[in-house]
C-alpha cells in the first residue's frame, strides 16, 4: 500500500550540495510525519529531519541544523532534503520514513520506510 522511494544520492566533495527526493504513494498523508534518517556502517540509525505533511512544521538534528532543509510538495506527494555544506561525516545511507502522528526522533516510531539512497562525501 504505502510506498516510499528515495532518489538523489551520490558522490560529492566536502562543501558540496545534494538534494534527496522521496516519492510517497498509497495514502492521503494528512496527519502524517515525514522524516529522513541516516545510517553509516557500524553506527545506529540516526534521526536527521522531520516535517509535518499538513502544517509544514520542521525539526532538525543539531548536527545538520543550518545546513540541511527539509520540505514537501503536497501536490506531488514528494519530500525533499536539500543538503548543503556537506561534510565527510554526513556519509551514510539516507532513508525516508513516515508515520501517522506527530514528530518523533525515534526510528522505532516509524511504520513505513524506503529502501535508502547512498550519500558519500569525500574529503
Tab-separated table of C-alpha atoms in Angstrom, residues 9-85:
chain	number	residue	atom	x	y	z
A	9	UNK	CA	22.096	10.194	-3.600
A	10	UNK	CA	25.596	10.135	-4.987
A	11	UNK	CA	29.215	11.122	-4.520
A	12	UNK	CA	30.059	14.728	-3.708
A	13	UNK	CA	33.103	16.581	-2.407
A	14	UNK	CA	33.130	18.163	1.038
A	15	UNK	CA	31.433	21.548	0.905
A	16	UNK	CA	29.162	20.499	-1.929
A	17	UNK	CA	25.417	20.008	-2.121
A	18	UNK	CA	22.887	17.298	-2.931
A	19	UNK	CA	19.105	17.176	-2.966
A	20	UNK	CA	17.413	13.940	-1.963
A	21	UNK	CA	13.856	13.160	-3.032
A	22	UNK	CA	11.264	10.826	-1.528
A	23	UNK	CA	8.241	9.877	-3.621
A	24	UNK	CA	5.319	8.872	-1.391
A	25	UNK	CA	2.290	6.949	-2.608
A	26	UNK	CA	-0.585	4.764	-1.419
A	27	UNK	CA	-2.254	7.088	1.102
A	28	UNK	CA	-3.539	10.523	1.780
A	29	UNK	CA	-0.824	11.754	4.121
A	30	UNK	CA	-2.818	14.219	6.195
A	31	UNK	CA	-1.774	13.883	9.862
A	32	UNK	CA	1.459	12.101	8.855
A	33	UNK	CA	5.009	12.974	9.779
A	34	UNK	CA	7.621	12.547	7.060
A	35	UNK	CA	11.262	12.174	8.035
A	36	UNK	CA	14.790	11.489	6.943
A	37	UNK	CA	17.058	9.126	8.877
A	38	UNK	CA	20.584	8.068	8.024
A	39	UNK	CA	22.818	5.146	8.896
A	40	UNK	CA	26.566	4.840	8.464
A	41	UNK	CA	28.382	1.486	8.663
A	42	UNK	CA	28.788	0.363	12.268
A	43	UNK	CA	26.567	3.141	13.626
A	44	UNK	CA	22.968	3.340	14.811
A	45	UNK	CA	20.277	4.732	12.594
A	46	UNK	CA	20.228	8.475	13.247
A	47	UNK	CA	17.405	10.981	13.006
A	48	UNK	CA	18.122	13.796	10.549
A	49	UNK	CA	14.983	15.855	9.971
A	50	UNK	CA	11.175	15.749	10.054
A	51	UNK	CA	8.265	17.648	8.571
A	52	UNK	CA	4.544	17.646	9.238
A	53	UNK	CA	2.745	16.829	5.996
A	54	UNK	CA	-0.195	19.139	6.609
A	55	UNK	CA	1.228	22.062	8.552
A	56	UNK	CA	4.833	22.043	7.382
A	57	UNK	CA	6.377	22.236	10.855
A	58	UNK	CA	10.023	21.156	10.731
A	59	UNK	CA	12.580	19.745	13.128
A	60	UNK	CA	16.309	19.106	12.667
A	61	UNK	CA	19.053	17.218	14.411
A	62	UNK	CA	21.677	19.570	15.825
A	63	UNK	CA	24.302	18.018	13.567
A	64	UNK	CA	22.564	19.255	10.400
A	65	UNK	CA	20.813	22.413	11.577
A	66	UNK	CA	21.661	25.346	9.332
A	67	UNK	CA	22.982	23.097	6.558
A	68	UNK	CA	20.028	20.874	5.617
A	69	UNK	CA	16.482	21.887	4.709
A	70	UNK	CA	13.505	19.537	4.623
A	71	UNK	CA	10.472	20.394	2.516
A	72	UNK	CA	7.448	18.777	0.948
A	73	UNK	CA	5.298	19.299	-2.121
A	74	UNK	CA	1.835	18.083	-1.220
A	75	UNK	CA	0.543	18.325	-4.787
A	76	UNK	CA	3.299	15.978	-5.983
A	77	UNK	CA	3.454	13.735	-2.881
A	78	UNK	CA	7.165	14.476	-2.582
A	79	UNK	CA	9.509	15.092	0.328
A	80	UNK	CA	12.930	16.640	-0.205
A	81	UNK	CA	16.122	17.048	1.757
A	82	UNK	CA	18.375	19.819	0.491
A	83	UNK	CA	21.863	19.183	1.857
A	84	UNK	CA	24.417	21.992	1.684
A	85	UNK	CA	27.939	22.373	3.087
